[in-house]
Coordinates of C-alpha atoms in Angstrom, one line a residue:
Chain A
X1 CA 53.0 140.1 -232.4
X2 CA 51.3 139.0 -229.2
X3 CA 51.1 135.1 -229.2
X4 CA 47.5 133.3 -230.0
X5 CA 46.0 131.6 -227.5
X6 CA 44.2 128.0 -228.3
X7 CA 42.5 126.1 -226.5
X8 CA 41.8 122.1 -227.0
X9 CA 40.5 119.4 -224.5
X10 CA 40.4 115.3 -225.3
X11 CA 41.6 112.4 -223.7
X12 CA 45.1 110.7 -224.6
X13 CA 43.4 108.9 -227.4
X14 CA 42.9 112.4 -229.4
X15 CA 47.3 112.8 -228.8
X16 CA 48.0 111.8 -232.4
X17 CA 45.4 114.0 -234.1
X18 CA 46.0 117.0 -232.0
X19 CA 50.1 116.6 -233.1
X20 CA 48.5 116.7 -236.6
X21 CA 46.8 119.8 -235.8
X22 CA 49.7 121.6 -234.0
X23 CA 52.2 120.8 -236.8
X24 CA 49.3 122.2 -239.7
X25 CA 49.2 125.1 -237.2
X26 CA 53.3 125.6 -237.2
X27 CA 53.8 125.4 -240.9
X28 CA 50.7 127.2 -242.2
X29 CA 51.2 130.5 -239.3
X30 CA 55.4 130.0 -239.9
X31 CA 55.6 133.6 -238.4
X32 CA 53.1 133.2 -235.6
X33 CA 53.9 132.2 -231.7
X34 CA 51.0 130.2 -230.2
X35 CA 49.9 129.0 -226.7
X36 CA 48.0 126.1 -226.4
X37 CA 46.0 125.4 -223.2
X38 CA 44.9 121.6 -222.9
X39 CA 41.9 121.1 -220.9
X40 CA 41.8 117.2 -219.4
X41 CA 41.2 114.8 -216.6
X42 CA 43.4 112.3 -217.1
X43 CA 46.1 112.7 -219.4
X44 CA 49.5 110.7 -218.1
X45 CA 52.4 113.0 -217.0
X46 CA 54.3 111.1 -219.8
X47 CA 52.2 111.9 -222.6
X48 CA 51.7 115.2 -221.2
X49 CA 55.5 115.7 -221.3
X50 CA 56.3 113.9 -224.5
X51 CA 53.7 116.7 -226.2
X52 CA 55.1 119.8 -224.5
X53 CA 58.3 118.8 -226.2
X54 CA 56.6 118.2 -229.5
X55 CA 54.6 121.5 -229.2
X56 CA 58.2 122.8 -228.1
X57 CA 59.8 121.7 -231.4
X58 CA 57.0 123.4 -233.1
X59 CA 57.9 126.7 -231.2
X60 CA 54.5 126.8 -229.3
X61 CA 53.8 126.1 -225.7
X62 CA 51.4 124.0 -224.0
X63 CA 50.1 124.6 -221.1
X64 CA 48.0 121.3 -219.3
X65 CA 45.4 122.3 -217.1
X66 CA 44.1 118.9 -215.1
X67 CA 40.6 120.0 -214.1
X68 CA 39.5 118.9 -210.8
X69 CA 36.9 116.5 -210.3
X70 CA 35.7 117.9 -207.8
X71 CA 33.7 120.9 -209.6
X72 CA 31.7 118.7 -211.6
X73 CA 30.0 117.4 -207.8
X74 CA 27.0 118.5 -208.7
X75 CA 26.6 118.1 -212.3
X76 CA 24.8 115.4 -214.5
X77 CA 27.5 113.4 -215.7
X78 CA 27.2 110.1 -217.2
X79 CA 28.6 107.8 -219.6
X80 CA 26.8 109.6 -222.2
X81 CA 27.4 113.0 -220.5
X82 CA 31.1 112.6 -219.4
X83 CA 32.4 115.6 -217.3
X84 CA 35.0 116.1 -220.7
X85 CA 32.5 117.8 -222.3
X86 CA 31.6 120.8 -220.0
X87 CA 35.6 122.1 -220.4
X88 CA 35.2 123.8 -223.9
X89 CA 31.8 125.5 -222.4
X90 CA 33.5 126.2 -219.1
X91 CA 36.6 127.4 -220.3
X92 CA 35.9 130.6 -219.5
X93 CA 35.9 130.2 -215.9
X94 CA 38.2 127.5 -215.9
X95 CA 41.1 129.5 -218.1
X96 CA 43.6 132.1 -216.2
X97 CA 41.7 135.6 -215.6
X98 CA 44.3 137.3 -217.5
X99 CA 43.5 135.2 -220.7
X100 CA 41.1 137.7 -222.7
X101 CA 40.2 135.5 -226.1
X102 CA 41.1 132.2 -227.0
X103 CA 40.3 129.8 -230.2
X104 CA 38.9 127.0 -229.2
X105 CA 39.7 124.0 -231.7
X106 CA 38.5 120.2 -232.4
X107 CA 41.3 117.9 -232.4
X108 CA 40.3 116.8 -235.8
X109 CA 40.7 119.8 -237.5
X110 CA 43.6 120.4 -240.4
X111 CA 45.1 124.4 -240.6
X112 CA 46.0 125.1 -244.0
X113 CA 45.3 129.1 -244.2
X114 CA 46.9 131.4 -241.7
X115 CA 44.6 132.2 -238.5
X116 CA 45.2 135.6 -237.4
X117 CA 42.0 136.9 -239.3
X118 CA 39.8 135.0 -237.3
X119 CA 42.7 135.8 -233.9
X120 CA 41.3 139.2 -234.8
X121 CA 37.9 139.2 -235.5
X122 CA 35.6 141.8 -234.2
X123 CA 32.9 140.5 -231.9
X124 CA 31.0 143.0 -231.4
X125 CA 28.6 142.5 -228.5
X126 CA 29.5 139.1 -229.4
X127 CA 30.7 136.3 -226.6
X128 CA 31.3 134.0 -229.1
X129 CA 32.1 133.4 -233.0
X130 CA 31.5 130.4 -234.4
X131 CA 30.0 128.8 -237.9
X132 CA 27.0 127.2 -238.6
X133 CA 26.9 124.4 -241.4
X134 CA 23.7 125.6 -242.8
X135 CA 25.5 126.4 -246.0
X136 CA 26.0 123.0 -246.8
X137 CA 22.8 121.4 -245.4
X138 CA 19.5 123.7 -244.8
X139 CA 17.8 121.0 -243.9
X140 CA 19.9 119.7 -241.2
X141 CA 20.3 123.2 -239.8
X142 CA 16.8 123.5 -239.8
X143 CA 15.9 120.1 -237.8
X144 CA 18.3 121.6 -235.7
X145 CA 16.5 124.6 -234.6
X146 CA 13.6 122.9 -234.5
X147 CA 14.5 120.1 -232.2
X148 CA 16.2 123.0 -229.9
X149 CA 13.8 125.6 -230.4
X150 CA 16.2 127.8 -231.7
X151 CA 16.5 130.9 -233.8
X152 CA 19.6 131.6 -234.6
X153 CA 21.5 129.3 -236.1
X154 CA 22.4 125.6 -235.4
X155 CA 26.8 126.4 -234.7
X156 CA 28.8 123.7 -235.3
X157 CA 31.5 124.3 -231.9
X158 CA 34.5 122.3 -233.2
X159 CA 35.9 126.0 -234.1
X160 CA 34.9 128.1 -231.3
X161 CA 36.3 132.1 -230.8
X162 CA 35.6 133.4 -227.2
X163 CA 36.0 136.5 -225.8
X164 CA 36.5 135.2 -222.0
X165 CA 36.0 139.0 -220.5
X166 CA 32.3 138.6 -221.8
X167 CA 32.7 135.2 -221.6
X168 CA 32.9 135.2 -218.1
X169 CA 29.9 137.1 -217.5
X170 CA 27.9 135.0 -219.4
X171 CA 28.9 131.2 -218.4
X172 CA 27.3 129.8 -215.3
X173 CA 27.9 126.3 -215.1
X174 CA 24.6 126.0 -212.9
X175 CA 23.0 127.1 -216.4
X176 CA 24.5 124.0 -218.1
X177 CA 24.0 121.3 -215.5
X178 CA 20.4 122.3 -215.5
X179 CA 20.1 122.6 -219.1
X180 CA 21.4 119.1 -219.0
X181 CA 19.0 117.8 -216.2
X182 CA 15.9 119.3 -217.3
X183 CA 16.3 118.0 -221.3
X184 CA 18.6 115.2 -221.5
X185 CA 16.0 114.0 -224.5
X186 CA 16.7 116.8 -226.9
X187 CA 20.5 116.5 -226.5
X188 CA 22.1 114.8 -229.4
X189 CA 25.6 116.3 -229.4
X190 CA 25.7 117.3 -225.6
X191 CA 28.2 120.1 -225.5
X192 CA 27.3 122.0 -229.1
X193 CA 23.2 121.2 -228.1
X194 CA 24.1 123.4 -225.0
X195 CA 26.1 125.5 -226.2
X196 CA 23.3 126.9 -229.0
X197 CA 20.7 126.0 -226.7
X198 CA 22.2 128.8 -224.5
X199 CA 24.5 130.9 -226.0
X200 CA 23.7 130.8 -229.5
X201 CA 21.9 134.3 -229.6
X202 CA 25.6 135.6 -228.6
X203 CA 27.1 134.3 -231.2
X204 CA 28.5 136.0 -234.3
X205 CA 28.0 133.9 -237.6
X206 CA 31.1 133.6 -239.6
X207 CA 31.7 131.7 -242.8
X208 CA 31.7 128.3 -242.7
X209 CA 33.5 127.2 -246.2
X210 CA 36.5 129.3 -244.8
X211 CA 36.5 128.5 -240.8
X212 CA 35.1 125.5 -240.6
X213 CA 34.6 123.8 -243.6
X214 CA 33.3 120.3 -243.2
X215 CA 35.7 118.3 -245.3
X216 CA 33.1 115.5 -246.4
X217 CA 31.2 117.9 -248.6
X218 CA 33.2 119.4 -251.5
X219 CA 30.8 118.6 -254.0
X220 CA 28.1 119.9 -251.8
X221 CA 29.8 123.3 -251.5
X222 CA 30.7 123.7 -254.8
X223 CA 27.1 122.9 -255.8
X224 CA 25.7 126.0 -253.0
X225 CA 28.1 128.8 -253.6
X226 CA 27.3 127.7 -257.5
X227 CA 30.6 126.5 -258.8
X228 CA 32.6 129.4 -256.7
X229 CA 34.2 127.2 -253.8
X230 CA 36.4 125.1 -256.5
X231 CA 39.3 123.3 -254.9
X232 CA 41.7 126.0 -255.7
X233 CA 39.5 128.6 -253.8
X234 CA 39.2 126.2 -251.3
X235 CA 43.0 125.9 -250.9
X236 CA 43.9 129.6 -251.2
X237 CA 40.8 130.4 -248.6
X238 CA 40.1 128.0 -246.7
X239 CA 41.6 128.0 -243.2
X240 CA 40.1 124.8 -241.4
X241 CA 39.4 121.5 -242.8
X242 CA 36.7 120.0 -239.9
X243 CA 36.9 115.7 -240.9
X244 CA 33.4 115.6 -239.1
X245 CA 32.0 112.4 -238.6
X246 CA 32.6 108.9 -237.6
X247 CA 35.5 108.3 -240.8
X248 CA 38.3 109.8 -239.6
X249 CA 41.4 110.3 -242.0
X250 CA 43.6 108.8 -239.4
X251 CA 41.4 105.3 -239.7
X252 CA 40.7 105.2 -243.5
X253 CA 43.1 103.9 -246.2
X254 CA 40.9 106.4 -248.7
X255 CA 42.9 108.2 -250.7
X256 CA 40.1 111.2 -251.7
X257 CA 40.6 114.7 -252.0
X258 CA 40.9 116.1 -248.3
X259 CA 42.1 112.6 -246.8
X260 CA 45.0 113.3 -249.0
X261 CA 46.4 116.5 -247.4
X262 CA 45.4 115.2 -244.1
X263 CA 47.9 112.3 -244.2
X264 CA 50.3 114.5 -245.5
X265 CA 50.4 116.3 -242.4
X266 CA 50.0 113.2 -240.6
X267 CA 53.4 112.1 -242.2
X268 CA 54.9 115.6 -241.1
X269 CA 54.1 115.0 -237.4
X270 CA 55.3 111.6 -237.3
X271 CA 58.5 112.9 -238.6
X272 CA 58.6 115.5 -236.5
X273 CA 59.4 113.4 -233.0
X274 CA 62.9 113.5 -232.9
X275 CA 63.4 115.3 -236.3
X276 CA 65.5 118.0 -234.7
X277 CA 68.3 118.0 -233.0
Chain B
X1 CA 74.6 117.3 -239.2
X2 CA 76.7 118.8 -243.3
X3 CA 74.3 121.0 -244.9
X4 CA 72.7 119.0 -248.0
X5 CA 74.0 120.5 -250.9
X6 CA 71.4 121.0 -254.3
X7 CA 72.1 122.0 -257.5
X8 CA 69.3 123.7 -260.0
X9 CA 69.2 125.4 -263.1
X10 CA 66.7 127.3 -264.6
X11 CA 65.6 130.9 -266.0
X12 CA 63.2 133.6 -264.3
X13 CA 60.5 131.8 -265.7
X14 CA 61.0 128.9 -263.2
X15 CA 61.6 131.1 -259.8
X16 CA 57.8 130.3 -259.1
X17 CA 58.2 126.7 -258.7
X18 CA 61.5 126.9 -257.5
X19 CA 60.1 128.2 -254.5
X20 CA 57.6 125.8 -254.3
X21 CA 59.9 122.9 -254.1
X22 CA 62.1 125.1 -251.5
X23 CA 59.1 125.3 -249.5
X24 CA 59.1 121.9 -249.3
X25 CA 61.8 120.4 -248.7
X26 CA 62.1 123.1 -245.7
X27 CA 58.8 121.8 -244.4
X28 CA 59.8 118.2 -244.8
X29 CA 63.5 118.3 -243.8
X30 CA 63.3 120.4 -240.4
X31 CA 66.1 119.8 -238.6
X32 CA 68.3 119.8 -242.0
X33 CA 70.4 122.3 -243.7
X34 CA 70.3 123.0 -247.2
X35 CA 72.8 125.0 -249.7
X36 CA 71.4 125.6 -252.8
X37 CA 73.4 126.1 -255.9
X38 CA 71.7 128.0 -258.8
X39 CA 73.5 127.7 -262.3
X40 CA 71.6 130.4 -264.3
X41 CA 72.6 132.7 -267.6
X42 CA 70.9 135.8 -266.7
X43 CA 68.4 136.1 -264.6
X44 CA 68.2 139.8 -262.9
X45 CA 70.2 141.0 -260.0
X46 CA 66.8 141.9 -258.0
X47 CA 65.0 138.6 -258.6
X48 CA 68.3 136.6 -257.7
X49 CA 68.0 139.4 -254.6
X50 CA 64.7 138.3 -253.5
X51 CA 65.2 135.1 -254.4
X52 CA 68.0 134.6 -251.9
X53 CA 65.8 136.8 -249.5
X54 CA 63.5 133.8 -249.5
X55 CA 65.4 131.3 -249.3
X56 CA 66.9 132.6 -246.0
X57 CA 63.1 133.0 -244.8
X58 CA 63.4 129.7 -245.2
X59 CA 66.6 128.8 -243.4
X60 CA 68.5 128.2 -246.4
X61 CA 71.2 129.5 -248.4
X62 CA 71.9 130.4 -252.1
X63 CA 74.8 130.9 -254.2
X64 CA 73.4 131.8 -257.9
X65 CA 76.6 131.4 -260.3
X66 CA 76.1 133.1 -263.1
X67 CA 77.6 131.3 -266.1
X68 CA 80.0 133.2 -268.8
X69 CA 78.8 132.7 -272.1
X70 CA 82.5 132.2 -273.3
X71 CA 82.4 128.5 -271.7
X72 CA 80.5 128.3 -274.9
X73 CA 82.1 129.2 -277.4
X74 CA 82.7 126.0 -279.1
X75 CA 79.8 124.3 -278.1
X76 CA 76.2 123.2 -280.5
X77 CA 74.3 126.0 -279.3
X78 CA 70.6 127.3 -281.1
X79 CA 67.1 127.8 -280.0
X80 CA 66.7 123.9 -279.5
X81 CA 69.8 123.2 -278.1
X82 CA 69.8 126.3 -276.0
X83 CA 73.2 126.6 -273.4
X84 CA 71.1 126.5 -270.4
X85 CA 70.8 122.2 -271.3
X86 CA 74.4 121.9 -270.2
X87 CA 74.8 123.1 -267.0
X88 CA 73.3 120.3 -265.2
X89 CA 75.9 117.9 -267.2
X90 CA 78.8 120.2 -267.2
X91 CA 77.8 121.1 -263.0
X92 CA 80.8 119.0 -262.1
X93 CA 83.0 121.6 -264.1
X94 CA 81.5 124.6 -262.9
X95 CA 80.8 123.9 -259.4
X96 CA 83.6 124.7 -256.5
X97 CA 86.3 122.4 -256.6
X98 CA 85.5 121.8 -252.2
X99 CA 82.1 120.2 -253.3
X100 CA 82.4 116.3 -253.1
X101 CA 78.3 115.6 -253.7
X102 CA 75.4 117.8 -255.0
X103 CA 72.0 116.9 -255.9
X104 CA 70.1 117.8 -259.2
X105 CA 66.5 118.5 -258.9
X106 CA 64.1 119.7 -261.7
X107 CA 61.6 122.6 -260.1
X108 CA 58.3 120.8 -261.2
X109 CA 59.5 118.8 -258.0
X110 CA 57.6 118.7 -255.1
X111 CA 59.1 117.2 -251.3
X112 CA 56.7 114.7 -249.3
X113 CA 59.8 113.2 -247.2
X114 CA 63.0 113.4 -245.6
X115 CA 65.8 113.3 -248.7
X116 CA 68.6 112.4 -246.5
X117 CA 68.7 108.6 -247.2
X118 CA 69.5 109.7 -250.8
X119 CA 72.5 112.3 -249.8
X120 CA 73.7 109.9 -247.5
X121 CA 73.3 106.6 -250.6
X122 CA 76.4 104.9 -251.0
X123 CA 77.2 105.1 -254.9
X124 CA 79.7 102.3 -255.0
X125 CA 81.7 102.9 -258.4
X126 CA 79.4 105.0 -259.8
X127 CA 79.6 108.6 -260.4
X128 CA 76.0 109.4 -260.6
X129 CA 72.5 107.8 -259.4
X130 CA 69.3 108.2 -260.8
X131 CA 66.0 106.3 -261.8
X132 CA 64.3 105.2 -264.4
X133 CA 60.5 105.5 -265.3
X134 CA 60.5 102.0 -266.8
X135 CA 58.6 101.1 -263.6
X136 CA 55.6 102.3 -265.2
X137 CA 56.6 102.4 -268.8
X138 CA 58.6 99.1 -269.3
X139 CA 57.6 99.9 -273.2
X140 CA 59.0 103.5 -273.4
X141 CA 61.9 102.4 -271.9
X142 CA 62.7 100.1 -274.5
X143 CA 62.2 102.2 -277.2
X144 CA 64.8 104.9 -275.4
X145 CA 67.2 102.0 -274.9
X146 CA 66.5 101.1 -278.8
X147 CA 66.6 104.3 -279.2
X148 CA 70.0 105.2 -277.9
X149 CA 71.3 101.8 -278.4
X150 CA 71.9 102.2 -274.8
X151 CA 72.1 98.8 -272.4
X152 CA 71.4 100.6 -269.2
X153 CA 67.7 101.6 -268.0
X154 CA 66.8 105.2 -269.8
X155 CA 67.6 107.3 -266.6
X156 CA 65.2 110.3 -266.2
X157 CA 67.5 113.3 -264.7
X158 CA 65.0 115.5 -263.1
X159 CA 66.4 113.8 -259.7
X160 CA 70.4 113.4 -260.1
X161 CA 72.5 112.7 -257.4
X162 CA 76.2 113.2 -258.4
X163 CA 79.5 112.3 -256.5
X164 CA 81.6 115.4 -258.0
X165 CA 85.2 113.9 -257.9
X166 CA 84.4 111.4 -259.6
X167 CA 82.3 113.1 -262.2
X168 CA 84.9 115.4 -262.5
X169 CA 87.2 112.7 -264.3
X170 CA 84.7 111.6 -265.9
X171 CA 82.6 114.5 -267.7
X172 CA 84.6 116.5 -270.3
X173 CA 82.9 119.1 -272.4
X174 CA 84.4 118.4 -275.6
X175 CA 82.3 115.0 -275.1
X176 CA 79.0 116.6 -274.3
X177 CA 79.0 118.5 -277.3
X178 CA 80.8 116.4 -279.7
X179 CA 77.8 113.9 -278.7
X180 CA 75.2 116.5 -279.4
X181 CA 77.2 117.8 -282.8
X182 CA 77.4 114.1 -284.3
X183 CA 73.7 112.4 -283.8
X184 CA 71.2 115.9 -282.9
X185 CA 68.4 113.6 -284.8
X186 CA 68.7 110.8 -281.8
X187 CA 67.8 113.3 -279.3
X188 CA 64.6 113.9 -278.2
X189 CA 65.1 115.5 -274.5
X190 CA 68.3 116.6 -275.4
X191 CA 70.4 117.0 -272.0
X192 CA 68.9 113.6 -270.7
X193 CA 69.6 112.0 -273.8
X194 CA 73.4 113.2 -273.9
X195 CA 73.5 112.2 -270.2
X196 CA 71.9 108.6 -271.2
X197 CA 74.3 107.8 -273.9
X198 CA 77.4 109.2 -271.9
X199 CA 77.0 108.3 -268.2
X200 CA 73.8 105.7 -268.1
X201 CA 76.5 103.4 -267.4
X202 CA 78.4 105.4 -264.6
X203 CA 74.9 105.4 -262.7
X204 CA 73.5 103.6 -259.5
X205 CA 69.6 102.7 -260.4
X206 CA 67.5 104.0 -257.5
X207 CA 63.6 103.2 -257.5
X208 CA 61.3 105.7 -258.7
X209 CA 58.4 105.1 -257.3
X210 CA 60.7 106.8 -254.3
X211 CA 62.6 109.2 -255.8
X212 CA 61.3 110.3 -258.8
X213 CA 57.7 109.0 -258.8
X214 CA 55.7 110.2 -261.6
X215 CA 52.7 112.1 -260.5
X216 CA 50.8 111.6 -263.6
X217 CA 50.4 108.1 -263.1
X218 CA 49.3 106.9 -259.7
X219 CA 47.3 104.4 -261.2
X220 CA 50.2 102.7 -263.6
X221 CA 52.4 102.8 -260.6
X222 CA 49.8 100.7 -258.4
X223 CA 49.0 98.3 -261.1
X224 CA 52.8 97.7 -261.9
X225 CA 53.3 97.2 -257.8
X226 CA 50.1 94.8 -257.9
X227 CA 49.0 97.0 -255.6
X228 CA 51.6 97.9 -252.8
X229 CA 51.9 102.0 -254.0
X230 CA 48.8 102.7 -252.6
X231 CA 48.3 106.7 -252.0
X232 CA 49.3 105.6 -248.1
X233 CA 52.3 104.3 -249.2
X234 CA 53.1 107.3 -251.4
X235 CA 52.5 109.8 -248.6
X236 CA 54.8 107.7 -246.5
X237 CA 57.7 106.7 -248.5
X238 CA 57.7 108.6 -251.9
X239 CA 60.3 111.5 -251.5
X240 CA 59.7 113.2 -254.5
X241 CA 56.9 113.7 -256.6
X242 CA 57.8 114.5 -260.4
X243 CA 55.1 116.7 -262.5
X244 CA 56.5 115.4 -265.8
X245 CA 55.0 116.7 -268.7
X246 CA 53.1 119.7 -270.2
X247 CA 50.4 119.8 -268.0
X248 CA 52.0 121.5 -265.1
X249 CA 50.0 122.1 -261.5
X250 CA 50.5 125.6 -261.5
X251 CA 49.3 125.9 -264.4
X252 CA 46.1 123.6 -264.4
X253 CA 42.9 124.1 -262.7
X254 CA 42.6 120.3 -261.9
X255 CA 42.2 119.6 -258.4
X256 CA 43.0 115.6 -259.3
X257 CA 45.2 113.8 -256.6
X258 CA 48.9 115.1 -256.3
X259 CA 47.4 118.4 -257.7
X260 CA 46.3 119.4 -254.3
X261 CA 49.1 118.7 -252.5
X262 CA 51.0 120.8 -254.8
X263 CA 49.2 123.6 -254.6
X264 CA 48.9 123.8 -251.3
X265 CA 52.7 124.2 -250.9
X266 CA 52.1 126.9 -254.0
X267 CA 50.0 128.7 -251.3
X268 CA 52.3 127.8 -248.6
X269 CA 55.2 129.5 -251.0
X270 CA 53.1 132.6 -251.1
X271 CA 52.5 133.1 -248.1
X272 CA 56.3 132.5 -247.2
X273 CA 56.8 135.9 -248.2
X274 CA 57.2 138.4 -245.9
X275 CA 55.4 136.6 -243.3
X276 CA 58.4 136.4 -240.8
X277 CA 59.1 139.6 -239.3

C-alpha cells in the first residue's frame, strides 16, 4: 500500500503531544507506512533530529520543512496573527508538487481507529474534507455562521483532508492576507475563521463523532445521536479523539473517560525513546 | 536481549482475551521478545493454527503443549476440580527441562507497562513470587489465612512468576492432589488455594498495586495508599491490571475507568487480524 501522507505544523512546545499522536498513529494503523511533513519556523536541529528518530522507531518518516520567512513579507502578521498559522492553509503551495493529498492533523489529537477510510475518501469536486462540530453544539455552529456570514458549515480544521492538485488551484495566499487585513475583528480562531471564511463552500462534511470527535463532550453526544454513540461505539468507531480546548490531558491530573486513554498513550511514547534497540 | 518466556492455560473459550493481553504486552514491551507457552487439553488444531498465526502478527511465538490425560490418572479429577486447575501448578513438570523461569498470567489480564523488571526480579530463596490483594482487602486476607491456617499473605496467582529448577524440586504431583483429596471443603479457588497452602511459603511478596492491581477497586487502592495510586500513577507504574471477578470487560457494557482501556486493546486485538500484509 502506498504510504499516507500527514501533515502537522507547531512550535517545539507541541514535540511531546505530536510523539503522543505519532505513536497512537503506529499502533492503531500497525500495517500502515506513513510520511509525516512538519511545517515550522523555528524548530532546533536537535529536536528536529531527536523526532526523526522517534518517528523512525515508529517506522514512519518525517520530513521538516523550515518555511522561510521571507514569504510571509507581505502578510499581516502579528502577535495575535503569527506567521504559524498560514502553513496548514498554505500547505498546498508550500508541500512538494508531487504530493497529491495529505491529512492534515492537530497535535492534540489521539488515533484510536485505523485511518485509511478517511486516506481514501472521495472528494468529489471537493478541495477539502473536514468536520463541523454542529452535531454537538447547533448553537455554537450557528454563531459561527453568523459572525462569518457563512452558509455552509462552521469546520472545525484540527482534522483537515486536502486534495493539493485542487488545492493548489484554489489557495492564493494574497486571498488570506487580505482576508486577514480587511476583517481582523471577526477573526476569533484566525486560521479555521479563514479557512471557512474562504474555502468552506469546498468543503465536503464528514462525520464528526467518528473524525473528529471533540473529547470534552461524551455526554453531549450520547444525548444528540439519542443514546447511539455509547462508549463502546465510540471505541470501535471512533478514529480521532480532538482534546479541544484550553485543558489539555497532558496538563491535568483528571483521571475522566478520554484523559484516561490519552495518558495511556502518553505513557507509550515516553517509553518508546530508547525502547528499542 | 532473552526472549521473556510466559506460561498460560486456558480452553477455547479464553482465546478472545488471550489475544487481548497479547496485544498488549506487544504494544507495551516493543523492543522485547516474547515466547509463549500454552498448556491446554484440547482445544482444536485450527484455532491453535490461527492462534499461532496471530501471535506471529504480533512478533511472537507459541508452543501450545497439549497435555495427555494419562498424567491424570490418579489425580481428584470432576466437574469442580476439573484437570485444566493443575497445569499452572504442575507447569514446572510439564514444561521443557531448558526453561530456567516462566511467567504465569491469567487472560483477564491486561499490559499498561514494560514487564521486564518482574522477569529480571531476583527471587532470593524462593521458588515463586507473587502478590497478595491484602492491599486492599487486609480483611479477606485474614479470613484466607484463617482460612488455610496459612502464615504467609493469601497470594493471588493470576500473576506467577516461577524460577523452574527450583520448583522443580519442589512441586511433586502426588502433593498437589493428595492436598486436594484430603481437605476439598477448605478450597474455595481451588488451584490458588492448593498453591497457598503448598508454596505460600516458597514465595517472594511483590506489590500489587504493580503487578496485579485489581481493576475493580481504584478507589480501595487510593484510600489504602492515602492517596499516592492516583489514576496518573496507575498509568505510569501499574504493569498489570487484573479483571478479577465475574463481571468481565468483554463482557460488560460499562464504560467505567479501566473498562475503556480494555476495550480498546479488545479493538486493537481485532483489528490485529489480518491487517499486516
Amino acid at each position: 500500500m502506498e504510504p499516507i501522507h500527514l501533515l502537522v505544523t507547531f512550535d517545539k512546545n507541541y514535540i511531546p503531544p505530536f510523539r503522543v499522536l505519532a505513536k497512537s498513529l503506529a499502533v492503531n494503523n500497525p500495517a500502515e507506512r506513513f510520511h509525516i511533513w512538519l511545517l515550522h519556523s523555528a524548530i532546533p536541529r536537535e529536536a528536529l533530529e531527536a523526532l526523526a528518530a522517534y518517528c523512525g522507531e515508529l517506522g514512519m518518516t518525517l520530513t521538516p520543512v523550515a518555511i522561510d520567512p521571507a514569504l510571509f513579507a507581505g502578510a499581516p502578521v502579528s502577535k495575535q496573527y503569527p506567521q504559524e498559522m498560514y502553513y496548514r492553509l498554505l500547505s498546498p503551495l508550500l508541500l512538494p508538487e508531487g504530493l497529491d493529498r495529505v491529512l492534515y492533523l492537530d497535535p492534540d489529537i489521539l488515533n484510536i481507529n485505523p485511518i485509511r477510510p478517511l486516506w481514501e475518501l472521495a472528494l468529489g469536486d471537493a478541495a477539502f474534507a473536514a468536520a463541523s462540530h454542529s452535531g454537538i453544539f447547533e448553537l455554537i455552529n450557528d454563531v459561527n455562521q453568523l459572525r462569518l456570514g457563512n452558509e455552509t458549515d462552521y469546520f472545525n480544521t484540527g482534522v483537515l483532508l486536502m486534495d493539493l492538485s485542487k488545492a493548489r488551484s484554489l489557495v492564493r495566499a494574497e486571498d488570506l492576507f487580505r482576508c486577514v487585513r480587511e476583517q481582523p475583528e471577526l477573526l476569533l480562531l484566525p486560521d479555521q475563521d479563514v479557512f471557512n471564511l474562504l474555502y468552506g463552500k469546498n468543503t465536503l462534511p464528514i462525520n464528526d463523532a467518528v473524525w473528529n470527535y471533540d473529547a470534552r463532550y461524551y455526554s453531549a453526544y450520547l444525548l444528540k445521536s439519542e443514546g447511539r454513540y455509547q462508549m463502546d461505539y465510540v471505541l470501535k468507531n471512533t478514529v480521532f479523539l480532538h482534546f479541544c480546548g484550553k485543558q489539555k490531558p497532558w496538563k491535568t491530573k483528571s483521571a475522566q473517560r478520554f484523559t484516561i486513554l490519552y495518558k495511556h498513550y502518553m505513557r507509550l511514547a515516553e517509553l518508546e525513546t530508547g525502547a528499542r534497540a
